Amino acid sequence: MMLTNKTWNVSEYGCQGHSDTLFDVLLKNRGITDPKDVEDFVTDNPTLWHDPFLYNDMARAVEIITESIARGEKILVYGDYDCDGVTATAIIVRYLKSHGCNVDYIVPHRAEHGYGLTDNIIDSVYERNPNLLITVDCGITNIETVSEIRKKGIKVIVTDHHNVKGDEIPDADCVICAKRSDNTYPFIDLCGAGVALKLVEAMGRKSPYKVTRSIWRQAVEMAGIATIADLVSVVNENRTIIKKALESMNSGEPANPGVRMMNRMLADEGKPVDETYISFNFVPRVNAAGRLYDSSEALKLFLEDDEEKAAAAASELTRENDERKAIESTVFEAAVKQIENPDRPEEWSLTNTVGPLVVYGNNWHQGVLGIVAGKLAQYFRRSAIVFTNDSIETDCIKGSGRAYGDFDLFSVLTDVSDTIVNFGGHKKAAGIVVKKSEVGTFMRCLEARSREIMAEAEEGTQDDVLDIECELMHEEVTFETYKNVCRLKPFGIANPKPVFVTRGLIISDIYAMSDGAHLRVDLVSAENNGAPNGGVLSAMGFGMGDYIGCFAVGDKVDIAYTLNEYKLRGNITLSLHLEDIRPNIEEFAWEKQDTLESLYNSGLQVDQIVKINKGGELRDLVPDTSDYGHVYSTIKELCGGKNTTADCSLLAKMINNKCKVRVTPFVVKRCLEVFSEAGLIKLGRYGTGRVCFTILNVQGKPLLGDTATYKRLNRV
């Protein structure tokens, strides 16, 4: 169970009392102040677009492809199994087919071949007998393979957007990649399909084989989908690509038949297609094919001209996505049980580790490891690595990791790379292969290095930080404000959906939804509390069902949230999506947890602390017999059998609501320390006000009064 609050980092422009308009604050937070930059950012008709021939080798690539088309040579397009790779493949293939080219394509199988031009798929390349190989969304790191292919007399054009290994690039005929050290292209964050789009644009501009309006619209639509899917920054040229793609998809009907049929099946009638729909509805279906099987159905979706066949591909991808969700749910539940199991070895328990959580399962599907790792990271608010033995390397296990917060997963893996067979990725995500015989060594080194990094970092830098754009008063939370926020769309990396804070709201109704998975809260301002239907804000906390016990009607709370719209039976209303909810500071007005803990840890007795904090009372710091009973009964009922990470302030709220008492976070923490010393729980700590504990099975009645903490608290 997780009952924690995030650290709220309110921007310097967004604190209460700011003189700027809300929209100006949001722009300043993004570093956009110049009037021309503002216009480029918010316009529905963006013009920010770079010359494709600024890419190294682009002119030469156009010459080679033009020559191959003219000679009727066979061209092989080699892609990747995710949405970016599939759409990039389809963009090039559709363009070449529009000119009657002899074109074929290969997309590797995730489990059988892995990513890129690997040795175990090179024979498939030779079997197709191409004169020209064009890689999309891969190839930049395949130095040896590209060299071997060229030795066979095959021309190679590499198009990619991934990082280069050092300064070395493949010895291909052309290497179109903005990550090369001598890059001349002004924007380095296009996705693979974005690079493919620029290649098609270049062909249309300088070769006799022009790009028709339909082919261009289709290419833009697919590149826009991929740009959203691949989590690249939504700024500069990427922003233009996404806007142009959404415009094409919303103007009558999409040009690509597969996109058209998928949207007919999924999109809400009357509601514009936007980046949220693409990200949460469209992309998972495309990715499901490559996660579970191969990407043939996904390619069929984008390459099929017949609407009926395209609709069949969309339906099959939906079926595969449903299967993926079921597999993912099973693996996630098993992973959570493994982490929360009280019998988990002590050195790997939640209470004793600070580094990435590591889990391992027999025959967990490789295709869902990354998703599960990401969900674990969000659930436990810790970086996570998920391993399976479902791997072609029989003596190895294969894993996928996701970082949480500011934790640099790739850097840590680099530091312990002598315990790893192979790994790759970036700060936030990584793929890892470890020998089964070395798993224990890997985990110990990973934990040790993580502790060193956290010790070296400034206190709090590894915390769960929530960036807040602006503080809003209750009366400012309106549909008009929401429409203002929407001027910043599309949202994504480097342009996140704004998170706001409103303080001092009163809960007028609260309940759990979906069998306790989610939280629904209705809130009013303190001034208008009880006003009939007036000023009620409805908020949803997805995945926050456990927080139901921490709050009750009448509680004063502070909330962090994003603004959204909710459509039901034709009516559109404002909806708040909770990012965090916590007791208003007035709940424990005199008690500032950090100050109290610092004073207590300095060795002061509790009666001395009370004298320093004028207005406090001894009962706020020293548990009595009933407090121990209330704390233990509550955690045993609600947290028993699970590892629990919780903020003492939220635990205090839960205990107070359940038992109708008033215990402070300080008292809760002292009770847990006494329980730990008495052998009732296993206790770990994350920070000043956060604890991690597991309830133990004990025989007999423990003697709380014999513990050191109990004696210290009662030494007044």
XYZ file of C-alpha atoms in Angstrom:
716
model
C 0.000 0.000 0.000
C 1.203 3.506 -0.818
C -0.065 6.475 1.168
C 2.310 9.282 0.315
C 2.214 12.891 -0.769
C 4.524 14.443 -3.315
C 6.799 17.421 -2.806
C 5.112 20.398 -4.463
C 7.455 22.654 -6.406
C 5.484 25.799 -7.296
C 7.060 27.857 -10.086
C 8.386 31.293 -9.176
C 5.854 32.887 -11.540
C 2.902 30.879 -10.248
C 2.784 31.684 -6.536
C -0.244 33.462 -5.156
C -0.103 37.202 -5.646
C 1.448 37.110 -9.119
C 0.493 40.050 -11.321
C 0.662 38.227 -14.670
C -2.347 36.668 -16.312
C -2.570 32.898 -16.004
C -1.677 32.434 -19.653
C 1.410 34.639 -19.274
C 2.478 32.570 -16.261
C 2.159 29.338 -18.252
C 4.189 30.786 -21.118
C 6.900 32.103 -18.787
C 7.144 28.684 -17.157
C 8.021 27.372 -20.616
C 10.542 30.124 -21.280
C 8.343 31.693 -23.970
C 8.243 35.493 -23.720
C 9.055 36.866 -27.176
C 5.804 37.805 -29.008
C 6.850 35.925 -32.154
C 7.674 32.799 -30.142
C 4.297 33.075 -28.405
C 2.516 33.278 -31.751
C 4.459 30.284 -33.138
C 3.626 28.278 -30.038
C -0.126 28.880 -29.881
C -1.073 29.257 -33.556
C -3.265 26.638 -35.215
C -1.263 27.119 -38.407
C 2.391 26.700 -37.353
C 5.140 27.564 -39.801
C 8.188 26.355 -37.867
C 9.665 23.893 -40.359
C 13.291 23.139 -41.225
C 14.847 22.482 -44.607
C 15.383 18.689 -44.877
C 18.636 19.299 -46.757
C 20.154 20.699 -43.553
C 20.543 17.037 -42.568
C 23.979 15.564 -43.231
C 23.847 13.239 -46.258
C 20.250 14.125 -47.201
C 21.170 15.354 -50.679
C 23.183 12.195 -51.355
C 20.299 9.999 -50.064
C 17.921 11.656 -52.554
C 20.386 10.958 -55.382
C 20.751 7.269 -54.403
C 17.001 6.650 -54.013
C 16.211 8.507 -57.245
C 18.768 6.373 -59.085
C 17.373 3.155 -57.589
C 13.813 4.049 -58.589
C 14.904 4.938 -62.128
C 16.761 1.638 -62.512
C 13.921 -0.442 -61.083
C 16.180 -1.737 -58.311
C 14.762 -3.564 -55.331
C 14.551 -1.385 -52.220
C 14.230 -2.949 -48.775
C 12.951 -0.835 -45.860
C 14.045 -2.107 -42.444
C 12.135 -0.782 -39.421
C 11.325 -1.430 -35.777
C 8.457 -3.148 -33.971
C 7.106 -0.170 -32.002
C 4.703 2.516 -33.221
C 7.515 4.829 -34.295
C 9.284 2.111 -36.288
C 6.087 0.806 -37.868
C 4.877 4.234 -38.998
C 8.350 5.182 -40.238
C 8.387 1.998 -42.318
C 4.908 2.723 -43.682
C 5.828 6.323 -44.594
C 8.744 5.226 -46.807
C 6.969 2.175 -48.246
C 3.832 4.150 -49.165
C 5.882 6.826 -50.908
C 7.909 4.268 -52.894
C 4.804 2.264 -53.825
C 3.127 5.433 -55.102
C 5.824 5.438 -57.794
C 5.505 1.735 -58.589
C 8.810 0.824 -56.967
C 10.012 -2.698 -56.325
C 9.860 -2.316 -52.547
C 9.789 -4.761 -49.646
C 10.078 -4.319 -45.879
C 11.191 -6.116 -42.731
C 10.235 -5.358 -39.156
C 12.038 -7.567 -36.604
C 10.277 -9.677 -33.984
C 10.853 -8.284 -30.481
C 11.577 -11.622 -28.773
C 13.235 -13.490 -31.640
C 15.404 -10.752 -33.129
C 15.571 -7.859 -30.692
C 16.053 -4.240 -31.691
C 17.952 -3.040 -34.749
C 19.936 -4.760 -37.478
C 21.002 -7.750 -35.393
C 23.085 -10.727 -36.487
C 20.145 -13.119 -36.124
C 18.067 -11.358 -38.781
C 20.737 -10.422 -41.311
C 20.053 -13.607 -43.318
C 16.482 -12.375 -43.835
C 17.917 -9.238 -45.398
C 20.045 -11.270 -47.798
C 17.097 -13.529 -48.691
C 15.202 -10.477 -50.018
C 18.171 -9.725 -52.296
C 17.855 -5.911 -52.215
C 20.004 -3.426 -54.144
C 19.291 -0.716 -51.558
C 18.560 -1.015 -47.835
C 16.951 1.920 -46.002
C 16.767 1.656 -42.217
C 14.180 3.678 -40.314
C 14.147 4.242 -36.534
C 17.254 2.068 -36.184
C 20.706 1.357 -37.584
C 22.834 4.090 -36.028
C 24.475 1.685 -33.547
C 24.754 -1.307 -35.895
C 28.317 -0.582 -37.001
C 29.430 -4.135 -37.818
C 26.173 -5.253 -39.428
C 26.000 -2.286 -41.785
C 29.631 -2.885 -42.792
C 28.912 -6.546 -43.530
C 25.828 -5.700 -45.618
C 27.771 -3.177 -47.717
C 30.458 -5.775 -48.362
C 27.723 -7.796 -50.113
C 27.327 -4.932 -52.593
C 24.128 -3.604 -51.047
C 23.772 0.174 -50.757
C 22.718 1.322 -47.268
C 20.961 4.494 -46.140
C 20.603 4.747 -42.359
C 17.853 7.018 -41.011
C 17.589 7.110 -37.233
C 17.084 9.397 -34.241
C 18.731 7.394 -31.461
C 21.998 8.170 -29.707
C 25.308 7.331 -31.386
C 27.836 5.009 -29.739
C 30.516 7.521 -28.856
C 31.367 9.378 -32.068
C 31.258 6.333 -34.341
C 28.582 6.066 -37.006
C 28.039 3.202 -39.459
C 30.029 3.212 -42.687
C 26.823 3.486 -44.728
C 26.342 5.324 -48.011
C 24.307 7.894 -46.065
C 23.658 8.405 -42.370
C 20.706 10.706 -41.692
C 20.673 11.171 -37.929
C 20.758 14.406 -35.927
C 22.590 12.671 -33.064
C 25.828 12.279 -35.044
C 28.658 14.437 -33.663
C 28.958 16.517 -36.863
C 25.201 17.116 -37.105
C 24.072 20.147 -39.111
C 20.288 19.818 -38.627
C 18.857 22.515 -36.296
C 16.544 20.218 -34.293
C 17.765 16.926 -32.825
C 14.558 15.537 -31.329
C 12.531 14.265 -34.270
C 11.351 10.671 -33.819
C 12.144 7.956 -36.378
C 8.960 8.626 -38.344
C 9.762 12.341 -38.252
C 13.107 11.647 -39.921
C 11.337 9.436 -42.500
C 8.927 12.305 -43.176
C 11.853 14.650 -43.869
C 13.330 12.111 -46.303
C 10.030 11.939 -48.202
C 9.867 15.745 -48.186
C 13.385 15.927 -49.606
C 12.477 13.444 -52.348
C 9.477 15.550 -53.269
C 11.547 18.706 -53.493
C 14.639 17.574 -55.399
C 13.811 14.332 -57.235
C 11.518 13.828 -60.241
C 9.422 11.470 -58.106
C 7.110 13.967 -56.449
C 4.922 13.517 -53.385
C 1.181 13.614 -54.009
C -1.098 15.487 -51.619
C -2.625 12.214 -50.365
C 0.776 10.585 -49.716
C 1.980 13.727 -47.912
C -1.129 13.921 -45.704
C -0.779 10.238 -44.844
C 2.920 10.693 -44.038
C 2.171 13.670 -41.790
C -0.612 11.777 -39.982
C 1.640 8.795 -39.324
C 4.577 10.993 -38.253
C 2.292 12.890 -35.871
C 1.047 9.672 -34.288
C 4.632 8.450 -33.892
C 5.810 11.762 -32.419
C 3.167 11.440 -29.697
C 3.894 7.734 -29.221
C 7.678 8.001 -28.927
C 7.608 10.609 -26.116
C 9.902 13.074 -27.833
C 9.643 16.755 -26.945
C 6.531 18.577 -28.112
C 8.401 21.711 -29.153
C 9.952 23.139 -32.316
C 9.313 21.057 -35.438
C 7.682 18.239 -33.468
C 4.948 20.627 -32.396
C 4.311 21.552 -36.034
C 4.184 17.887 -37.086
C 1.652 17.005 -34.374
C -0.533 20.032 -35.117
C -0.514 19.336 -38.856
C -1.323 15.659 -38.202
C -4.236 16.478 -35.904
C -5.497 19.052 -38.390
C -5.461 16.421 -41.149
C -7.238 13.870 -38.970
C -9.902 16.378 -37.918
C -10.565 17.930 -41.325
C -13.250 15.685 -42.733
C -11.579 12.279 -42.680
C -7.947 11.164 -42.274
C -6.068 10.509 -45.508
C -4.671 7.164 -44.339
C -7.354 4.442 -44.551
C -6.072 2.644 -41.459
C -6.051 5.816 -39.369
C -9.519 6.591 -40.731
C -10.962 3.199 -39.741
C -9.293 3.153 -36.322
C -10.705 6.598 -35.561
C -14.181 5.567 -36.682
C -13.985 2.637 -34.293
C -12.511 4.475 -31.293
C -12.915 8.239 -31.401
C -15.798 9.924 -29.567
C -18.306 11.236 -32.053
C -18.260 15.008 -32.167
C -15.057 15.263 -30.125
C -11.873 16.313 -31.936
C -9.027 13.832 -32.166
C -6.238 15.100 -29.892
C -2.935 13.956 -28.414
C -4.667 12.337 -25.426
C -6.795 10.126 -27.658
C -3.764 9.215 -29.782
C -1.655 8.415 -26.711
C -4.172 6.385 -24.723
C -6.361 4.799 -27.403
C -4.618 4.630 -30.754
C -0.951 4.022 -29.891
C -1.428 1.120 -27.410
C -3.230 -0.835 -30.124
C -0.428 -0.296 -32.619
C 2.210 -1.228 -30.044
C 0.307 -4.333 -28.880
C 1.166 -6.176 -32.096
C 4.918 -5.804 -31.602
C 4.693 -6.540 -27.890
C 2.931 -9.894 -28.194
C 3.545 -11.149 -31.724
C 5.075 -9.395 -34.722
C 4.104 -6.037 -36.171
C 2.446 -7.355 -39.333
C -1.072 -6.306 -38.299
C 0.146 -2.823 -37.358
C 1.850 -2.440 -40.744
C -1.253 -3.771 -42.465
C -3.257 -1.024 -40.739
C -1.084 1.745 -42.193
C -0.386 0.171 -45.600
C -3.840 -1.141 -46.516
C -5.851 0.886 -49.059
C -9.039 -1.153 -48.769
C -11.188 0.247 -45.946
C -12.738 -3.120 -45.120
C -9.318 -4.751 -44.725
C -8.036 -1.752 -42.782
C -11.034 -2.039 -40.429
C -10.254 -5.738 -39.958
C -6.660 -4.840 -39.036
C -7.935 -2.239 -36.541
C -10.206 -4.840 -34.960
C -7.380 -7.383 -34.742
C -5.093 -4.813 -33.116
C -7.832 -4.064 -30.588
C -8.097 -7.774 -29.803
C -4.328 -8.025 -29.394
C -4.356 -4.950 -27.161
C -7.020 -6.516 -24.942
C -4.832 -9.617 -24.692
C -1.827 -7.418 -23.879
C -3.761 -5.672 -21.096
C -4.758 -9.017 -19.568
C -1.151 -10.294 -19.644
C 0.126 -6.986 -18.296
C -2.397 -7.032 -15.434
C -1.423 -10.581 -14.463
C 2.304 -9.786 -14.472
C 1.785 -6.511 -12.587
C -0.266 -8.181 -9.850
C 2.325 -10.929 -9.485
C 5.125 -8.352 -9.297
C 3.313 -6.316 -6.625
C 2.721 -9.453 -4.539
C 6.399 -10.342 -4.873
C 7.461 -6.898 -3.640
C 4.892 -6.725 -0.823
C 5.434 -10.297 0.353
C 6.484 -10.156 4.046
C 8.691 -13.207 3.385
C 10.676 -11.425 0.679
C 14.392 -11.714 1.590
C 15.356 -9.005 4.058
C 18.053 -7.472 1.870
C 15.573 -6.919 -0.991
C 12.595 -5.755 1.083
C 10.965 -2.354 0.666
C 11.995 -1.444 4.190
C 15.694 -2.123 3.605
C 16.297 -0.829 0.066
C 16.439 2.602 -1.519
C 17.443 1.696 -5.073
C 15.329 0.266 -7.891
C 12.910 -2.482 -6.942
C 13.865 -5.683 -8.763
C 11.407 -8.507 -9.499
C 11.734 -11.690 -11.526
C 9.156 -14.057 -12.949
C 9.146 -17.306 -14.841
C 7.884 -16.854 -18.386
C 6.607 -13.335 -17.904
C 6.017 -12.023 -21.422
C 8.891 -9.854 -22.656
C 6.512 -7.540 -24.442
C 4.949 -6.183 -21.231
C 8.053 -5.862 -19.037
C 8.553 -2.158 -19.749
C 4.907 -1.290 -19.140
C 4.877 -3.265 -15.878
C 8.129 -1.631 -14.735
C 6.579 1.779 -15.403
C 3.424 0.893 -13.480
C 5.483 -0.424 -10.557
C 7.501 2.801 -10.518
C 4.295 4.834 -10.331
C 2.676 2.543 -7.772
C 5.617 2.324 -5.362
C 7.153 5.674 -6.350
C 10.453 3.914 -6.785
C 12.436 3.002 -9.872
C 11.779 -0.586 -10.922
C 13.323 -3.364 -13.024
C 11.288 -6.374 -14.154
C 13.067 -9.558 -15.316
C 11.821 -12.687 -17.058
C 13.461 -15.906 -18.187
C 11.378 -15.729 -21.382
C 14.545 -15.087 -23.354
C 16.492 -16.571 -26.228
C 19.585 -16.588 -23.983
C 18.995 -19.703 -21.877
C 21.522 -18.836 -19.175
C 20.365 -15.217 -18.928
C 17.329 -13.288 -17.840
C 16.089 -10.275 -19.747
C 14.660 -7.200 -18.059
C 13.275 -3.758 -18.580
C 13.641 -0.861 -16.168
C 11.872 2.447 -15.630
C 13.186 5.319 -13.510
C 11.128 7.326 -11.075
C 11.610 10.992 -10.260
C 15.130 12.276 -10.891
C 16.766 8.864 -10.543
C 19.191 8.299 -13.446
C 18.714 4.619 -14.206
C 21.109 4.488 -17.145
C 23.909 6.108 -15.138
C 23.526 3.621 -12.278
C 23.490 0.666 -14.681
C 26.638 2.033 -16.305
C 28.313 2.108 -12.895
C 27.483 -1.587 -12.266
C 27.932 -2.717 -15.880
C 30.528 -5.336 -14.906
C 27.625 -7.379 -13.453
C 25.540 -7.051 -16.653
C 25.786 -8.956 -19.938
C 24.235 -6.156 -21.970
C 22.119 -3.050 -21.468
C 20.962 0.032 -23.320
C 18.606 2.952 -22.924
C 18.613 6.376 -21.350
C 18.045 8.140 -18.022
C 14.402 7.096 -17.694
C 14.326 3.628 -19.281
C 16.634 0.729 -20.001
C 16.729 -2.815 -21.286
C 18.994 -5.195 -19.366
C 20.341 -8.726 -19.767
C 21.920 -10.418 -16.733
C 23.261 -13.939 -16.234
C 21.045 -15.971 -13.926
C 24.078 -16.840 -11.835
C 24.875 -13.124 -11.393
C 21.430 -11.827 -10.385
C 22.282 -11.614 -6.676
C 25.539 -9.807 -7.382
C 23.785 -7.422 -9.756
C 21.099 -6.574 -7.185
C 23.616 -5.998 -4.395
C 25.806 -3.758 -6.557
C 22.750 -1.881 -7.829
C 21.536 -1.200 -4.288
C 24.978 -0.213 -3.038
C 25.535 2.245 -5.891
C 22.021 3.672 -5.475
C 22.741 4.344 -1.786
C 25.997 6.092 -2.685
C 24.257 8.314 -5.219
C 21.475 9.255 -2.832
C 23.976 9.986 -0.094
C 25.937 12.224 -2.468
C 22.825 14.051 -3.657
C 21.304 16.957 -1.794
C 18.601 15.889 0.626
C 15.275 15.662 -1.136
C 16.573 15.450 -4.689
C 15.374 11.853 -4.946
C 11.936 12.748 -3.602
C 8.784 12.527 -5.629
C 8.603 16.123 -6.878
C 5.477 17.495 -8.518
C 6.051 20.645 -10.557
C 3.206 23.100 -10.046
C 2.564 25.738 -12.710
C 0.379 28.071 -10.682
C -1.726 28.423 -7.528
C -5.390 29.077 -8.285
C -8.086 30.367 -5.980
C -11.332 28.400 -5.861
C -13.142 30.984 -7.989
C -10.436 30.785 -10.675
C -11.081 27.086 -11.334
C -13.487 27.547 -14.228
C -14.198 26.277 -17.713
C -12.824 29.561 -19.009
C -9.511 28.783 -17.299
C -9.563 25.327 -18.868
C -10.063 26.824 -22.343
C -7.126 29.140 -21.707
C -4.972 26.151 -20.776
C -6.007 24.364 -23.970
C -4.338 27.103 -26.010
C -1.052 25.371 -25.082
C -2.063 22.043 -26.660
C -0.732 19.648 -27.799
C 0.804 18.608 -24.486
C 3.693 16.222 -24.020
C 7.380 16.110 -23.156
C 8.801 19.655 -22.610
C 5.235 20.991 -22.720
C 3.422 19.083 -19.958
C -0.238 19.554 -19.154
C -0.225 22.258 -16.447
C -0.643 21.124 -12.844
C -2.355 23.603 -10.525
C -2.770 23.880 -6.761
C -5.779 25.120 -4.818
C -5.569 25.270 -1.034
C -8.043 25.222 1.824
C -10.943 23.435 0.089
C -13.604 21.593 2.084
C -14.614 18.045 1.160
C -18.379 17.961 0.607
C -18.486 14.356 -0.630
C -15.973 11.549 -1.018
C -16.237 7.942 -2.180
C -14.291 5.181 -3.904
C -15.028 3.945 -7.425
C -14.296 0.843 -9.522
C -14.096 -1.550 -6.574
C -11.937 0.806 -4.569
C -9.393 1.521 -7.321
C -10.164 5.220 -7.777
C -11.127 8.176 -5.600
C -13.904 10.703 -6.279
C -13.994 13.917 -4.246
C -16.369 16.869 -4.383
C -14.942 20.078 -2.953
C -16.170 23.559 -2.077
C -14.402 26.656 -0.858
C -14.280 27.310 2.875
C -16.194 30.549 2.369
C -19.005 28.911 0.360
C -19.197 25.680 2.328
C -22.774 24.495 2.254
C -23.852 26.761 -0.603
C -26.484 24.851 -2.625
C -24.799 23.457 -5.755
C -22.582 26.510 -5.703
C -18.920 26.238 -6.541
C -18.638 22.459 -6.265
C -15.451 21.145 -7.868
C -15.490 17.461 -8.837
C -12.118 15.717 -8.767
C -11.046 12.188 -9.753
C -7.997 10.500 -8.292
C -7.185 7.620 -10.614
C -5.407 4.813 -8.769
C -5.845 6.695 -5.477
C -8.541 4.497 -3.912
C -6.376 3.744 -0.840
C -6.621 7.412 0.152
C -10.337 7.049 0.925
C -9.545 6.262 4.565
C -7.415 9.374 5.001
C -10.142 11.927 4.395
C -13.758 12.548 5.361
C -16.538 14.990 4.597
C -15.731 18.317 6.230
C -11.947 17.931 6.031
C -9.954 20.911 4.786
C -7.487 19.868 2.096
C -5.020 21.182 -0.469
C -5.127 19.599 -3.926
C -2.828 19.436 -6.962
C -4.605 18.665 -10.231
C -4.916 19.074 -13.972
C -7.969 20.547 -15.684
C -9.965 18.375 -18.056
C -13.411 18.187 -19.596
C -15.913 15.410 -19.055
C -18.594 14.648 -21.605
C -21.747 12.750 -20.653
C -24.947 12.557 -22.713
C -23.929 15.594 -24.712
C -23.132 17.729 -21.677
C -19.561 18.915 -21.148
C -18.423 19.723 -17.616
C -15.145 20.651 -15.974
C -13.316 17.787 -14.298
C -10.242 17.895 -12.083
C -7.789 14.984 -12.261
C -5.970 14.737 -8.942
C -2.214 14.529 -8.924
C -2.085 14.777 -5.125
C -4.330 15.535 -2.153
C -3.138 16.300 1.354
C -4.396 17.746 4.642
C -4.412 21.522 4.717
C -1.556 22.897 6.817
C -4.094 24.102 9.393
C -4.865 20.466 10.244
C -1.686 20.401 12.324
C -1.216 24.130 12.651
C 1.530 24.314 15.273
C 3.301 21.152 14.254
C 5.715 21.391 11.377
C 6.964 17.879 10.888
C 10.476 18.759 9.715
C 11.045 21.105 12.665
C 9.725 18.673 15.247
C 11.730 15.780 13.860
C 14.902 17.900 13.781
C 14.396 18.935 17.394
C 13.634 15.360 18.463
C 16.617 13.933 16.574
C 18.879 16.542 18.191
C 18.318 14.786 21.510
C 15.821 17.170 23.138
C 13.188 15.677 25.423
C 9.577 16.113 24.344
C 8.738 18.551 27.174
C 11.592 20.771 25.966
C 10.222 20.661 22.417
C 6.809 21.768 23.686
C 8.371 24.775 25.407
C 10.141 25.780 22.187
C 6.978 25.393 20.091
C 4.654 27.743 21.903
C 1.026 26.742 21.586
C 1.742 23.023 21.453
C 0.754 20.491 24.068
C 2.530 17.460 25.483
C -0.306 15.162 24.337
C 0.544 16.109 20.733
C 3.977 14.497 21.138
C 3.623 11.655 23.654
C 1.378 8.686 22.799
C -0.876 7.384 25.556
C -2.081 3.792 25.879
C -5.100 4.378 23.649
C -2.925 5.976 20.947
C -0.808 2.824 20.693
C -3.979 0.774 20.404
C -5.537 2.988 17.744
C -2.377 3.143 15.630
C -1.735 -0.598 15.756
C -5.334 -1.681 15.135
C -5.600 0.647 12.139
C -2.385 -0.393 10.425
C -3.089 -4.064 11.097
C -6.569 -3.841 9.580
C -5.686 -1.699 6.571
C -2.057 -2.612 5.898
C -1.660 -6.106 7.350
C 0.167 -8.605 5.152
C 1.574 -5.904 2.864
C 4.643 -3.751 2.773
C 3.327 -0.238 3.279
C 4.973 3.080 2.447
C 3.175 6.032 3.973
C 3.506 9.623 5.060
C 2.848 9.974 8.774
C 0.479 12.876 8.101
C -1.754 10.646 5.962
C -1.538 7.776 8.448
C -2.586 10.180 11.186
C -5.581 11.299 9.126
C -6.574 7.680 8.498
C -6.321 6.779 12.191
C -8.236 9.882 13.259
C -11.045 9.256 10.768
C -11.350 5.582 11.654
C -11.074 5.857 15.417
C -12.585 9.342 15.907
C -9.506 10.569 17.765
C -6.827 13.185 17.214
C -3.296 11.855 16.952
C -0.527 13.861 15.329
C 1.951 12.662 12.673
C 4.688 12.943 15.323
C 2.790 10.564 17.614
C 2.196 8.115 14.754
C 5.882 7.961 13.942
C 6.861 7.428 17.594
C 4.285 4.638 17.908
C 5.750 2.898 14.854
C 9.253 3.176 16.332
C 8.033 1.598 19.565
C 6.310 -1.194 17.622
C 9.508 -1.817 15.670
C 11.647 -2.042 18.811
C 9.066 -4.390 20.359
C 9.167 -6.705 17.315
C 5.633 -5.993 16.094
C 6.665 -4.477 12.760
C 9.680 -4.211 10.494
C 10.322 -0.503 9.997
C 12.281 1.425 7.396
C 12.365 5.139 6.592
C 12.350 7.191 3.428
C 12.631 10.639 4.946
C 11.589 12.919 7.750
C 7.866 12.243 7.604
C 7.722 9.025 5.576
C 7.973 5.444 6.787
C 8.009 2.006 5.240
C 6.840 -0.909 7.359
C 5.604 -4.486 7.380
C 3.511 -5.999 10.153
C 5.068 -9.162 11.614
C 3.381 -12.240 13.006
C 4.228 -12.394 16.705
C 3.346 -14.703 19.569
C 2.539 -13.401 23.018
C 2.090 -9.843 24.231
C 5.010 -7.511 23.511
C 6.233 -5.213 26.265
C 6.096 -1.737 24.766
C 7.271 -0.157 27.998
C 10.644 -1.889 27.715
C 11.575 -0.186 24.468
C 14.055 2.696 24.330
C 11.692 5.032 22.485
C 8.849 4.449 24.966
C 11.148 5.239 27.872
C 12.481 8.369 26.219
C 8.991 9.696 25.443
C 7.880 9.231 29.023
C 11.029 10.736 30.535
C 9.473 14.156 31.322
